[in-house]
mmCIF file of C-alpha atoms in Angstrom:
data_model
loop_
_atom_site.group_PDB
_atom_site.id
_atom_site.type_symbol
_atom_site.label_atom_id
_atom_site.label_comp_id
_atom_site.label_asym_id
_atom_site.label_seq_id
_atom_site.Cartn_x
_atom_site.Cartn_y
_atom_site.Cartn_z
ATOM 1 C CA MET A 1 -22.172 -4.384 -1.016
ATOM 2 C CA THR A 2 -22.979 -7.875 -2.198
ATOM 3 C CA THR A 3 -20.611 -9.688 -4.506
ATOM 4 C CA PRO A 4 -21.105 -12.430 -7.100
ATOM 5 C CA ALA A 5 -19.326 -14.899 -4.820
ATOM 6 C CA PRO A 6 -18.049 -14.889 -1.227
ATOM 7 C CA PRO A 7 -14.730 -13.068 -0.830
ATOM 8 C CA GLU A 8 -11.725 -15.324 -1.150
ATOM 9 C CA PRO A 9 -9.138 -15.531 1.637
ATOM 10 C CA SER A 10 -6.086 -14.606 -0.416
ATOM 11 C CA HIS A 11 -5.188 -12.562 -3.458
ATOM 12 C CA PRO A 12 -2.453 -10.274 -4.803
ATOM 13 C CA GLY A 13 -4.339 -7.064 -4.106
ATOM 14 C CA PRO A 14 -5.240 -5.205 -0.912
ATOM 15 C CA THR A 15 -7.810 -6.453 1.567
ATOM 16 C CA PRO A 16 -10.645 -4.223 2.822
ATOM 17 C CA PRO A 17 -9.414 -0.816 3.980
ATOM 18 C CA GLU A 18 -7.679 -0.349 7.287
ATOM 19 C CA PRO A 19 -9.033 2.354 9.621
ATOM 20 C CA SER A 20 -6.139 4.533 8.433
ATOM 21 C CA GLN A 21 -7.821 5.025 5.057
ATOM 22 C CA PRO A 22 -11.405 6.008 4.208
ATOM 23 C CA ALA A 23 -13.334 3.286 2.411
ATOM 24 C CA PRO A 24 -14.001 3.539 -1.315
ATOM 25 C CA THR A 25 -17.456 4.194 -2.675
ATOM 26 C CA THR A 26 -19.237 2.728 -5.661
ATOM 27 C CA SER A 27 -21.238 5.646 -6.914
ATOM 28 C CA GLY A 28 -21.634 9.414 -7.231
ATOM 29 C CA GLY A 29 -21.070 12.148 -4.704
ATOM 30 C CA GLY A 30 -18.001 13.908 -6.045
ATOM 31 C CA ALA A 31 -15.702 13.737 -9.024
ATOM 32 C CA THR A 32 -12.654 12.696 -7.042
ATOM 33 C CA ARG A 33 -14.162 9.691 -5.259
ATOM 34 C CA THR A 34 -12.858 6.260 -6.131
ATOM 35 C CA GLN A 35 -15.412 4.268 -8.101
ATOM 36 C CA CYS A 36 -15.476 0.466 -8.157
ATOM 37 C CA PRO A 37 -17.275 -1.653 -10.757
ATOM 38 C CA ARG A 38 -20.721 -2.840 -9.708
ATOM 39 C CA ASP A 39 -21.477 -6.552 -9.588
ATOM 40 C CA ALA A 40 -23.643 -6.329 -12.693
ATOM 41 C CA ASP A 41 -20.777 -4.768 -14.665
ATOM 42 C CA LEU A 42 -18.156 -7.346 -13.706
ATOM 43 C CA PRO A 43 -18.831 -10.140 -16.248
ATOM 44 C CA HIS A 44 -18.447 -7.787 -19.205
ATOM 45 C CA LEU A 45 -15.472 -6.001 -17.654
ATOM 46 C CA VAL A 46 -13.671 -9.252 -16.800
ATOM 47 C CA ALA A 47 -14.277 -10.727 -20.267
ATOM 48 C CA ALA A 48 -13.118 -7.562 -22.039
ATOM 49 C CA ALA A 49 -9.987 -7.330 -19.897
ATOM 50 C CA LEU A 50 -8.961 -10.982 -20.111
ATOM 51 C CA ALA A 51 -9.277 -10.869 -23.893
ATOM 52 C CA ARG A 52 -6.174 -8.637 -23.788
ATOM 53 C CA TRP A 53 -4.346 -11.649 -22.357
ATOM 54 C CA GLY A 54 -5.898 -14.012 -24.897
ATOM 55 C CA LEU A 55 -7.978 -15.667 -22.171
ATOM 56 C CA ARG A 56 -11.631 -16.608 -22.590
ATOM 57 C CA GLY A 57 -14.182 -18.599 -20.648
ATOM 58 C CA ALA A 58 -13.029 -17.465 -17.208
ATOM 59 C CA ASP A 59 -15.108 -18.169 -14.118
ATOM 60 C CA VAL A 60 -15.326 -15.480 -11.429
ATOM 61 C CA VAL A 61 -14.540 -17.214 -8.140
ATOM 62 C CA GLY A 62 -14.644 -14.197 -5.852
ATOM 63 C CA VAL A 63 -14.359 -10.423 -5.655
ATOM 64 C CA ARG A 64 -12.614 -8.213 -3.114
ATOM 65 C CA ARG A 65 -12.936 -4.443 -3.065
ATOM 66 C CA SER A 66 -10.778 -1.814 -1.432
ATOM 67 C CA TYR A 67 -8.855 0.880 -3.303
ATOM 68 C CA ASN A 68 -8.761 -1.593 -6.209
ATOM 69 C CA THR A 69 -11.261 -4.260 -7.164
ATOM 70 C CA VAL A 70 -9.522 -7.657 -7.247
ATOM 71 C CA VAL A 71 -11.325 -10.404 -9.118
ATOM 72 C CA HIS A 72 -10.269 -14.018 -8.518
ATOM 73 C CA VAL A 73 -10.722 -15.812 -11.839
ATOM 74 C CA GLU A 74 -10.263 -19.432 -12.847
ATOM 75 C CA VAL A 75 -9.298 -20.158 -16.443
ATOM 76 C CA GLY A 76 -9.049 -23.884 -17.003
ATOM 77 C CA HIS A 77 -6.986 -25.022 -14.025
ATOM 78 C CA ARG A 78 -5.227 -21.676 -13.601
ATOM 79 C CA HIS A 79 -6.113 -19.362 -10.737
ATOM 80 C CA LEU A 80 -5.333 -15.718 -11.475
ATOM 81 C CA ALA A 81 -6.186 -12.319 -10.066
ATOM 82 C CA LEU A 82 -7.435 -9.473 -12.217
ATOM 83 C CA ARG A 83 -6.752 -6.183 -10.460
ATOM 84 C CA VAL A 84 -8.980 -3.335 -11.609
ATOM 85 C CA ALA A 85 -7.738 0.094 -10.561
ATOM 86 C CA PRO A 86 -10.263 2.859 -9.868
ATOM 87 C CA ARG A 87 -10.775 5.635 -12.356
ATOM 88 C CA VAL A 88 -9.068 8.103 -10.008
ATOM 89 C CA GLY A 89 -5.409 7.087 -9.781
ATOM 90 C CA VAL A 90 -2.964 8.065 -7.030
ATOM 91 C CA HIS A 91 0.214 6.581 -8.508
ATOM 92 C CA ALA A 92 2.690 8.011 -10.968
ATOM 93 C CA PRO A 93 2.496 7.144 -14.671
ATOM 94 C CA GLY A 94 4.342 3.908 -15.304
ATOM 95 C CA SER A 95 3.547 2.410 -11.889
ATOM 96 C CA ASP A 96 2.313 -0.883 -13.365
ATOM 97 C CA GLU A 97 5.536 -1.458 -15.286
ATOM 98 C CA ALA A 98 7.563 -0.438 -12.220
ATOM 99 C CA GLU A 99 5.641 -2.944 -10.108
ATOM 100 C CA ARG A 100 6.283 -5.719 -12.643
ATOM 101 C CA THR A 101 9.998 -4.898 -12.763
ATOM 102 C CA LEU A 102 10.284 -4.923 -8.970
ATOM 103 C CA LEU A 103 8.440 -8.242 -8.643
ATOM 104 C CA ASP A 104 10.635 -9.792 -11.341
ATOM 105 C CA HIS A 105 13.760 -8.646 -9.485
ATOM 106 C CA LEU A 106 12.544 -9.973 -6.135
ATOM 107 C CA ALA A 107 11.566 -13.316 -7.658
ATOM 108 C CA ALA A 108 14.992 -13.622 -9.301
ATOM 109 C CA ALA A 109 16.532 -12.968 -5.868
ATOM 110 C CA GLY A 110 14.562 -15.896 -4.436
ATOM 111 C CA ALA A 111 11.666 -14.057 -2.788
ATOM 112 C CA ALA A 112 8.215 -15.642 -2.902
ATOM 113 C CA VAL A 113 6.124 -12.958 -4.611
ATOM 114 C CA PRO A 114 3.219 -12.976 -7.092
ATOM 115 C CA ARG A 115 4.228 -12.345 -10.690
ATOM 116 C CA VAL A 116 2.633 -10.040 -13.226
ATOM 117 C CA HIS A 117 1.341 -11.716 -16.385
ATOM 118 C CA PRO A 118 2.018 -9.575 -19.480
ATOM 119 C CA THR A 119 -0.716 -8.960 -22.019
ATOM 120 C CA ILE A 120 -0.479 -10.482 -25.482
ATOM 121 C CA ASP A 121 1.283 -7.230 -26.458
ATOM 122 C CA GLY A 122 3.809 -7.656 -23.651
ATOM 123 C CA ALA A 123 2.476 -4.816 -21.488
ATOM 124 C CA ALA A 124 2.193 -4.958 -17.702
ATOM 125 C CA SER A 125 -1.419 -3.743 -17.822
ATOM 126 C CA THR A 126 -4.191 -2.708 -20.165
ATOM 127 C CA THR A 127 -7.138 -0.306 -20.171
ATOM 128 C CA VAL A 128 -10.738 -1.259 -20.877
ATOM 129 C CA ASP A 129 -14.053 0.562 -20.785
ATOM 130 C CA GLY A 130 -15.634 0.318 -17.345
ATOM 131 C CA PRO A 131 -18.969 1.574 -15.988
ATOM 132 C CA HIS A 132 -17.507 4.987 -15.066
ATOM 133 C CA GLY A 133 -14.964 5.329 -17.867
ATOM 134 C CA ARG A 134 -11.751 3.608 -18.809
ATOM 135 C CA VAL A 135 -10.030 1.585 -16.084
ATOM 136 C CA THR A 136 -6.602 -0.020 -15.843
ATOM 137 C CA CYS A 137 -6.361 -3.787 -15.368
ATOM 138 C CA MET A 138 -3.407 -5.954 -14.372
ATOM 139 C CA LEU A 139 -3.253 -9.758 -14.203
ATOM 140 C CA LEU A 140 -1.206 -11.426 -11.465
ATOM 141 C CA ASP A 141 -0.696 -14.800 -9.847
ATOM 142 C CA TRP A 142 -3.315 -15.757 -7.304
ATOM 143 C CA VAL A 143 -1.682 -16.437 -3.944
ATOM 144 C CA PRO A 144 -3.387 -19.373 -2.201
ATOM 145 C CA GLY A 145 -3.643 -19.217 1.550
ATOM 146 C CA SER A 146 -5.458 -17.348 4.297
ATOM 147 C CA GLU A 147 -5.674 -13.815 5.572
ATOM 148 C CA VAL A 148 -3.585 -12.730 8.514
ATOM 149 C CA PRO A 149 -6.072 -11.903 11.284
ATOM 150 C CA ARG A 150 -6.504 -8.279 12.198
ATOM 151 C CA PRO A 151 -5.391 -7.310 14.706
ATOM 152 C CA ALA A 152 -2.426 -9.540 13.941
ATOM 153 C CA THR A 153 -1.098 -11.904 16.558
ATOM 154 C CA PRO A 154 2.424 -11.328 17.931
ATOM 155 C CA GLY A 155 3.513 -14.428 16.010
ATOM 156 C CA ASP A 156 2.192 -12.976 12.776
ATOM 157 C CA ALA A 157 3.921 -9.682 13.578
ATOM 158 C CA ALA A 158 7.221 -11.506 14.091
ATOM 159 C CA ASP A 159 6.795 -13.297 10.765
ATOM 160 C CA LEU A 160 6.001 -9.950 9.166
ATOM 161 C CA GLY A 161 9.260 -8.586 10.558
ATOM 162 C CA ARG A 162 11.223 -11.476 9.076
ATOM 163 C CA LEU A 163 9.495 -10.935 5.736
ATOM 164 C CA SER A 164 10.243 -7.187 5.823
ATOM 165 C CA ALA A 165 13.929 -7.838 6.458
ATOM 166 C CA THR A 166 14.084 -10.484 3.730
ATOM 167 C CA LEU A 167 12.532 -8.106 1.205
ATOM 168 C CA HIS A 168 14.949 -5.358 2.217
ATOM 169 C CA ASP A 169 17.909 -7.677 1.658
ATOM 170 C CA ALA A 170 16.561 -8.563 -1.800
ATOM 171 C CA ALA A 171 15.480 -5.036 -2.758
ATOM 172 C CA PRO A 172 17.299 -3.430 -5.680
ATOM 173 C CA THR A 173 19.168 -0.205 -5.063
ATOM 174 C CA ALA A 174 17.835 2.892 -6.802
ATOM 175 C CA PRO A 175 20.483 5.642 -6.901
ATOM 176 C CA GLY A 176 18.369 7.673 -9.325
ATOM 177 C CA PRO A 177 14.587 8.151 -9.237
ATOM 178 C CA PRO A 178 13.029 5.458 -11.481
ATOM 179 C CA SER A 179 9.729 6.218 -13.148
ATOM 180 C CA GLY A 180 6.486 4.892 -11.747
ATOM 181 C CA VAL A 181 7.412 4.510 -8.047
ATOM 182 C CA LEU A 182 6.605 6.739 -5.095
ATOM 183 C CA ASP A 183 9.293 9.224 -4.109
ATOM 184 C CA GLY A 184 10.388 8.733 -0.515
ATOM 185 C CA ARG A 185 12.141 12.089 -0.418
ATOM 186 C CA ARG A 186 8.771 13.761 0.081
ATOM 187 C CA VAL A 187 6.228 13.434 2.880
ATOM 188 C CA LEU A 188 3.430 13.484 0.300
ATOM 189 C CA THR A 189 4.582 10.554 -1.787
ATOM 190 C CA PHE A 190 1.388 9.809 -3.688
ATOM 191 C CA HIS A 191 0.931 11.346 -7.125
ATOM 192 C CA VAL A 192 -1.935 13.608 -5.995
ATOM 193 C CA PRO A 193 -2.405 17.308 -5.197
ATOM 194 C CA ASP A 194 -1.501 18.777 -1.814
ATOM 195 C CA ARG A 195 -4.870 19.296 -0.091
ATOM 196 C CA LEU A 196 -3.714 19.687 3.506
ATOM 197 C CA GLY A 197 -4.895 23.281 3.566
ATOM 198 C CA GLU A 198 -8.457 22.033 2.972
ATOM 199 C CA ALA A 199 -8.611 20.079 6.236
ATOM 200 C CA GLY A 200 -10.577 22.744 8.122
ATOM 201 C CA ASP A 201 -9.649 22.995 11.796
ATOM 202 C CA HIS A 202 -7.044 20.265 11.306
ATOM 203 C CA ALA A 203 -5.180 22.166 8.575
ATOM 204 C CA PRO A 204 -2.680 24.067 10.809
ATOM 205 C CA LEU A 205 -1.785 20.854 12.646
ATOM 206 C CA LEU A 206 -1.303 18.862 9.433
ATOM 207 C CA LEU A 207 0.786 21.607 7.843
ATOM 208 C CA ALA A 208 3.009 21.914 10.916
ATOM 209 C CA ALA A 209 3.483 18.139 11.059
ATOM 210 C CA ARG A 210 4.346 18.017 7.381
ATOM 211 C CA ALA A 211 6.969 20.753 7.757
ATOM 212 C CA SER A 212 8.645 19.050 10.720
ATOM 213 C CA ALA A 213 8.573 15.592 9.137
ATOM 214 C CA GLN A 214 9.949 16.962 5.859
ATOM 215 C CA ARG A 215 12.950 18.465 7.648
ATOM 216 C CA ALA A 216 13.646 15.065 9.191
ATOM 217 C CA LEU A 217 13.306 13.359 5.816
ATOM 218 C CA ASP A 218 15.766 15.828 4.297
ATOM 219 C CA ASP A 219 18.261 14.990 7.059
ATOM 220 C CA LEU A 220 17.742 11.252 6.580
ATOM 221 C CA TRP A 221 18.318 11.381 2.849
ATOM 222 C CA SER A 222 21.370 13.627 3.137
ATOM 223 C CA SER A 223 23.084 11.436 5.732
ATOM 224 C CA ALA A 224 22.026 7.875 4.826
ATOM 225 C CA PRO A 225 25.082 5.617 4.571
ATOM 226 C CA GLU A 226 23.579 3.515 1.758
ATOM 227 C CA PRO A 227 21.765 4.367 -1.476
ATOM 228 C CA PRO A 228 17.963 4.152 -1.461
ATOM 229 C CA ARG A 229 16.203 0.954 -2.450
ATOM 230 C CA LEU A 230 12.913 -0.003 -4.076
ATOM 231 C CA LEU A 231 10.659 -1.049 -1.211
ATOM 232 C CA HIS A 232 7.149 -2.456 -0.796
ATOM 233 C CA GLY A 233 5.795 0.798 0.628
ATOM 234 C CA ASP A 234 2.760 -0.693 2.422
ATOM 235 C CA LEU A 235 3.821 -3.912 4.141
ATOM 236 C CA THR A 236 1.030 -4.332 6.688
ATOM 237 C CA PRO A 237 -0.978 -7.384 7.801
ATOM 238 C CA ALA A 238 -3.551 -6.423 5.157
ATOM 239 C CA ASN A 239 -1.002 -6.947 2.391
ATOM 240 C CA VAL A 240 0.330 -10.407 3.174
ATOM 241 C CA VAL A 241 -1.129 -13.888 2.836
ATOM 242 C CA ARG A 242 -0.393 -16.841 5.098
ATOM 243 C CA SER A 243 0.565 -19.498 2.557
ATOM 244 C CA GLY A 244 1.713 -22.699 4.223
ATOM 245 C CA ASP A 245 4.272 -21.849 6.891
ATOM 246 C CA ARG A 246 5.258 -18.451 5.495
ATOM 247 C CA LEU A 247 3.868 -15.034 4.715
ATOM 248 C CA VAL A 248 3.747 -13.996 1.063
ATOM 249 C CA PRO A 249 3.659 -10.245 0.306
ATOM 250 C CA ILE A 250 1.010 -8.911 -2.057
ATOM 251 C CA ASP A 251 0.057 -5.523 -3.510
ATOM 252 C CA PHE A 252 3.308 -3.802 -4.485
ATOM 253 C CA GLN A 253 1.379 -0.949 -6.112
ATOM 254 C CA ASP A 254 2.772 1.536 -3.571
ATOM 255 C CA ALA A 255 6.381 0.613 -4.407
ATOM 256 C CA LEU A 256 8.569 3.264 -2.798
ATOM 257 C CA ARG A 257 12.038 4.554 -3.548
ATOM 258 C CA GLY A 258 13.348 5.071 -0.068
ATOM 259 C CA HIS A 259 15.366 3.752 2.836
ATOM 260 C CA PRO A 260 14.485 0.650 4.866
ATOM 261 C CA GLU A 261 13.639 2.708 7.944
ATOM 262 C CA GLN A 262 10.860 4.404 5.970
ATOM 263 C CA ASP A 263 9.351 1.054 4.985
ATOM 264 C CA VAL A 264 9.625 -0.211 8.564
ATOM 265 C CA ALA A 265 7.921 2.929 9.890
ATOM 266 C CA ILE A 266 4.938 2.362 7.599
ATOM 267 C CA THR A 267 4.455 -1.106 9.072
ATOM 268 C CA LEU A 268 4.899 0.127 12.639
ATOM 269 C CA VAL A 269 2.223 2.820 12.242
ATOM 270 C CA ARG A 270 -0.319 0.082 11.563
ATOM 271 C CA LEU A 271 0.907 -2.280 14.293
ATOM 272 C CA ALA A 272 1.230 0.506 16.877
ATOM 273 C CA ARG A 273 -2.434 1.439 16.446
ATOM 274 C CA ASP A 274 -3.442 -2.124 17.298
ATOM 275 C CA ASP A 275 -1.017 -2.243 20.233
ATOM 276 C CA ALA A 276 -2.512 0.961 21.619
ATOM 277 C CA ALA A 277 -6.018 -0.487 21.383
ATOM 278 C CA ASP A 278 -5.365 -3.681 23.330
ATOM 279 C CA GLY A 279 -1.947 -3.319 24.998
ATOM 280 C CA GLY A 280 -0.379 -5.819 22.631
ATOM 281 C CA GLU A 281 3.285 -6.255 21.760
ATOM 282 C CA ARG A 282 3.133 -6.485 17.982
ATOM 283 C CA CYS A 283 5.718 -3.765 17.362
ATOM 284 C CA ALA A 284 8.217 -5.506 19.623
ATOM 285 C CA ALA A 285 7.504 -8.838 17.923
ATOM 286 C CA PHE A 286 7.931 -7.248 14.497
ATOM 287 C CA ARG A 287 11.315 -5.839 15.520
ATOM 288 C CA ALA A 288 12.439 -9.181 16.954
ATOM 289 C CA GLY A 289 11.501 -10.913 13.698
ATOM 290 C CA TYR A 290 13.299 -8.296 11.651
ATOM 291 C CA GLU A 291 16.459 -8.489 13.759
ATOM 292 C CA ALA A 292 16.552 -12.263 13.296
ATOM 293 C CA VAL A 293 17.410 -11.529 9.634
ATOM 294 C CA ARG A 294 19.212 -8.183 9.518
ATOM 295 C CA PRO A 295 20.075 -5.222 11.785
ATOM 296 C CA TRP A 296 17.221 -2.957 12.824
ATOM 297 C CA PRO A 297 17.411 0.243 10.723
ATOM 298 C CA LEU A 298 15.160 2.618 12.657
ATOM 299 C CA THR A 299 16.648 4.844 15.366
ATOM 300 C CA PRO A 300 14.564 6.391 18.192
ATOM 301 C CA ASP A 301 15.289 9.928 17.033
ATOM 302 C CA VAL A 302 14.018 9.292 13.491
ATOM 303 C CA ALA A 303 11.045 7.017 14.245
ATOM 304 C CA PRO A 304 8.529 9.706 15.353
ATOM 305 C CA HIS A 305 9.196 11.789 12.248
ATOM 306 C CA LEU A 306 8.635 8.888 9.875
ATOM 307 C CA ALA A 307 5.459 7.886 11.681
ATOM 308 C CA ALA A 308 4.227 11.464 11.378
ATOM 309 C CA ALA A 309 5.087 11.521 7.683
ATOM 310 C CA ARG A 310 2.895 8.453 7.167
ATOM 311 C CA SER A 311 -0.052 10.000 8.999
ATOM 312 C CA VAL A 312 0.206 13.247 7.040
ATOM 313 C CA GLN A 313 0.467 11.302 3.787
ATOM 314 C CA LEU A 314 -2.700 9.310 4.526
ATOM 315 C CA ALA A 315 -4.584 12.396 5.677
ATOM 316 C CA ASN A 316 -3.800 14.143 2.402
ATOM 317 C CA LEU A 317 -4.837 11.075 0.428
ATOM 318 C CA GLY A 318 -8.184 11.104 2.216
ATOM 319 C CA LEU A 319 -8.657 14.783 1.345
ATOM 320 C CA VAL A 320 -8.020 14.007 -2.319
ATOM 321 C CA LEU A 321 -10.291 10.960 -2.584
ATOM 322 C CA ARG A 322 -13.026 12.388 -0.297
ATOM 323 C CA ASN A 323 -14.649 9.033 0.301
ATOM 324 C CA PRO A 324 -17.198 8.378 3.062
ATOM 325 C CA GLY A 325 -15.653 8.480 6.519
ATOM 326 C CA LEU A 326 -13.355 11.431 5.749
ATOM 327 C CA ALA A 327 -14.099 13.313 8.993
ATOM 328 C CA GLU A 328 -13.269 10.260 11.125
ATOM 329 C CA HIS A 329 -10.178 9.620 8.998
ATOM 330 C CA LEU A 330 -8.865 13.149 9.630
ATOM 331 C CA ASP A 331 -9.705 12.960 13.341
ATOM 332 C CA LEU A 332 -7.734 9.718 13.635
ATOM 333 C CA HIS A 333 -4.580 11.188 12.153
ATOM 334 C CA ALA A 334 -4.951 14.500 13.977
ATOM 335 C CA ARG A 335 -5.018 12.656 17.312
ATOM 336 C CA ALA A 336 -1.834 10.838 16.354
ATOM 337 C CA LEU A 337 -0.089 13.994 15.147
ATOM 338 C CA ARG A 338 -0.947 16.443 17.929
ATOM 339 C CA PRO A 339 1.629 15.123 20.460
ATOM 340 C CA TYR A 340 4.228 14.980 17.690
ATOM 341 C CA VAL A 341 3.679 18.615 16.712
ATOM 342 C CA GLU A 342 3.750 19.706 20.336
ATOM 343 C CA ARG A 343 7.050 17.883 20.940
ATOM 344 C CA SER A 344 8.528 19.233 17.712
ATOM 345 C CA GLY A 345 7.541 22.758 18.648
ATOM 346 C CA ALA A 346 9.096 22.402 22.097
ATOM 347 C CA ALA A 347 12.290 21.018 20.602
ATOM 348 C CA ALA A 348 12.494 23.936 18.177
ATOM 349 C CA ALA A 349 11.987 26.409 21.009
ATOM 350 C CA ASP A 350 14.799 24.770 22.998
ATOM 351 C CA ARG A 351 17.133 25.189 20.043
#
């Protein structure tokens, strides 16, 4: 799809979708598909949204689409990012306020993170009429810098590890489930229906993987020596910006109440796919970077279960959104999960 201006290299929202998630669509074909504003609708949508912040006369510098549409706007000499969520949401009610609270906490702890700009009413977000119905908009700092290349270099992976550890040190504890964040006690963390049974030939495999991974999650949560924390929940090369000599995290929309090993596993799933494709050492570099800041939290016995949980979670999300590329999306995760299910079944038989 063409955009009003060339995509910008950095922003506080997600970059184009990774192969682990089916791409969003812009029109028709099913009530549950994500729907992004068309180029022709953007000027009106941007003006209507920014009025809720008391801002007028904004110039659209660039647009980036993935799950959300992120519009880089310039108002006077201020560079901001308007994040427009699709009509079909996958997060719990209150996620925008939870994201703002988490970013405020991390900033107070000294972390370099984008901040949420409240509306003139003090809210973290607002709703406006979009081309397919009402959409939710949030205004954040624009993060200047450049994209991390994908696949990431080992150096970028090491920096990502250091950033992950730094965020974990700064993360607030969450003894009780706060509203608006994803619940790490469950394999299916997103606020969407369970559609695994609709995966056709892949359904038995996905259901078996979910059951095994859920047992491991139950064990992790019952035996963890520390209380859970509020974590990024999707810290991959797609969700950081190279700003000067450091990486800045963006897109905390998937904020997760969980344990650091769960957050680390999410990153490793992405890096491991790239390592498998070209024989790289990104996972090792990520661990080395992490261990330069704090002890490595993920043990070999837990790692496969958390990786499987991530694959099952993304497969279910694809079944809910039903965007183009769904068959390939399910095939990808089924290939990753088949050895896991076979090993889990053998281990159960041995017991």
